[in-house]
């Protein structure tokens, strides 16, 4: 197996980027008056996942890497929370919720595996 030399090679980073792209596309349909509310919050939390994975990759020690991956995991759960809220408010269809939650599950599994590999 080839050694990973950049965060862009990490499957978990790629999956989290895809999640953020999905969220950004989805929020285009949210009401305009939510621009500074739910829209802003869900976009920020979704983009934070891959950002923290990238930042953690650049850290030298496993402990520091795990700290950033744990923050990424928290942002992922925050994103899931906002997905459910958007659904309850009628901004996200059940079909879209299923699709996006499947992506979050992929990210969760990959993050957990990455953290385990560093321990």
Short mmCIF file of C-alpha atoms in Angstrom, two decimals:
data_model
loop_
_atom_site.label_atom_id
_atom_site.label_comp_id
_atom_site.label_asym_id
_atom_site.label_seq_id
_atom_site.Cartn_x
_atom_site.Cartn_y
_atom_site.Cartn_z
CA UNK A 1 0.00 0.00 0.00
CA UNK A 2 1.28 3.46 -0.92
CA UNK A 3 2.12 5.87 1.90
CA UNK A 4 -0.26 8.80 2.26
CA UNK A 5 1.69 12.04 1.94
CA UNK A 6 -1.12 14.62 1.78
CA UNK A 7 -4.52 15.06 3.35
CA UNK A 8 -6.10 15.09 -0.12
CA UNK A 9 -5.29 11.37 -0.38
CA UNK A 10 -7.32 10.54 2.74
CA UNK A 11 -10.63 8.85 1.91
CA UNK A 12 -12.18 10.41 5.01
CA UNK A 13 -11.23 13.90 3.80
CA UNK A 14 -12.66 13.16 0.36
CA UNK A 15 -15.91 11.86 1.89
CA UNK A 16 -16.23 14.89 4.16
CA UNK A 17 -15.64 17.22 1.21
CA UNK A 18 -18.44 15.44 -0.63
CA UNK A 19 -20.71 15.91 2.38
CA UNK A 20 -19.98 19.65 2.43
CA UNK A 21 -20.71 19.92 -1.30
CA UNK A 22 -24.03 18.13 -0.75
CA UNK A 23 -24.92 20.46 2.12
CA UNK A 24 -24.03 23.57 0.11
CA UNK A 25 -26.23 22.38 -2.74
CA UNK A 26 -29.09 21.52 -0.43
CA UNK A 27 -29.07 24.85 1.38
CA UNK A 28 -29.68 26.69 -1.90
CA UNK A 29 -33.31 25.64 -1.47
CA UNK A 30 -33.64 26.93 2.10
CA UNK A 31 -35.74 30.05 2.69
CA UNK A 32 -33.87 33.33 2.26
CA UNK A 33 -34.67 34.38 5.84
CA UNK A 34 -32.62 31.38 7.06
CA UNK A 35 -29.44 32.68 5.40
CA UNK A 36 -28.01 33.82 8.75
CA UNK A 37 -29.66 31.04 10.74
CA UNK A 38 -29.79 27.38 9.87
CA UNK A 39 -28.19 27.84 6.44
CA UNK A 40 -25.11 29.46 7.91
CA UNK A 41 -24.84 26.98 10.78
CA UNK A 42 -25.11 23.80 8.70
CA UNK A 43 -22.69 25.06 6.06
CA UNK A 44 -20.17 26.06 8.71
CA UNK A 45 -20.39 22.72 10.55
CA UNK A 46 -20.19 20.67 7.34
CA UNK A 47 -17.15 22.55 6.02
CA UNK A 48 -15.49 22.30 9.42
CA UNK A 49 -15.32 18.50 9.18
CA UNK A 50 -12.87 18.38 6.27
CA UNK A 51 -11.02 21.48 7.51
CA UNK A 52 -10.22 19.81 10.83
CA UNK A 53 -9.20 16.57 9.12
CA UNK A 54 -6.78 18.56 6.95
CA UNK A 55 -5.43 20.52 9.91
CA UNK A 56 -5.00 17.35 11.96
CA UNK A 57 -3.07 15.72 9.13
CA UNK A 58 -0.46 18.45 9.42
CA UNK A 59 0.14 17.87 13.12
CA UNK A 60 3.21 15.94 14.17
CA UNK A 61 2.02 13.73 17.02
CA UNK A 62 -0.76 11.17 17.04
CA UNK A 63 -2.25 12.89 20.08
CA UNK A 64 -2.50 16.21 18.21
CA UNK A 65 -3.90 14.49 15.11
CA UNK A 66 -6.55 12.73 17.20
CA UNK A 67 -7.54 16.02 18.84
CA UNK A 68 -8.38 17.55 15.45
CA UNK A 69 -10.11 14.39 14.26
CA UNK A 70 -12.24 14.47 17.40
CA UNK A 71 -13.19 18.07 16.63
CA UNK A 72 -14.06 16.97 13.09
CA UNK A 73 -16.25 14.23 14.54
CA UNK A 74 -18.05 16.77 16.71
CA UNK A 75 -18.65 18.97 13.67
CA UNK A 76 -20.02 15.96 11.83
CA UNK A 77 -22.52 15.29 14.63
CA UNK A 78 -23.42 18.98 14.65
CA UNK A 79 -24.12 18.73 10.92
CA UNK A 80 -26.36 15.70 11.51
CA UNK A 81 -28.26 17.68 14.13
CA UNK A 82 -28.90 20.48 11.65
CA UNK A 83 -30.02 17.97 9.01
CA UNK A 84 -32.67 16.67 11.40
CA UNK A 85 -33.68 20.21 12.31
CA UNK A 86 -33.98 21.17 8.65
CA UNK A 87 -36.18 18.13 8.10
CA UNK A 88 -38.45 19.02 11.03
CA UNK A 89 -38.76 22.57 9.75
CA UNK A 90 -39.74 21.26 6.32
CA UNK A 91 -36.63 22.55 4.53
CA UNK A 92 -35.23 19.08 3.73
CA UNK A 93 -37.24 16.23 2.25
CA UNK A 94 -37.14 12.76 3.75
CA UNK A 95 -35.44 11.51 0.58
CA UNK A 96 -32.68 14.14 0.84
CA UNK A 97 -32.26 13.39 4.55
CA UNK A 98 -31.68 9.72 3.74
CA UNK A 99 -29.09 10.55 1.08
CA UNK A 100 -27.19 13.01 3.27
CA UNK A 101 -27.34 10.83 6.37
CA UNK A 102 -25.83 7.97 4.36
CA UNK A 103 -22.92 10.27 3.55
CA UNK A 104 -22.55 11.26 7.21
CA UNK A 105 -22.47 7.59 8.18
CA UNK A 106 -19.66 6.99 5.67
CA UNK A 107 -17.76 9.91 7.21
CA UNK A 108 -18.35 8.65 10.76
CA UNK A 109 -17.07 5.18 9.94
CA UNK A 110 -14.00 6.55 8.17
CA UNK A 111 -13.24 9.00 10.98
CA UNK A 112 -13.55 6.27 13.59
CA UNK A 113 -11.23 4.01 11.59
CA UNK A 114 -8.68 6.79 11.13
CA UNK A 115 -8.72 7.62 14.85
CA UNK A 116 -8.32 3.91 15.73
CA UNK A 117 -5.36 3.63 13.37
CA UNK A 118 -3.59 6.45 15.22
CA UNK A 119 -4.13 4.99 18.69
#
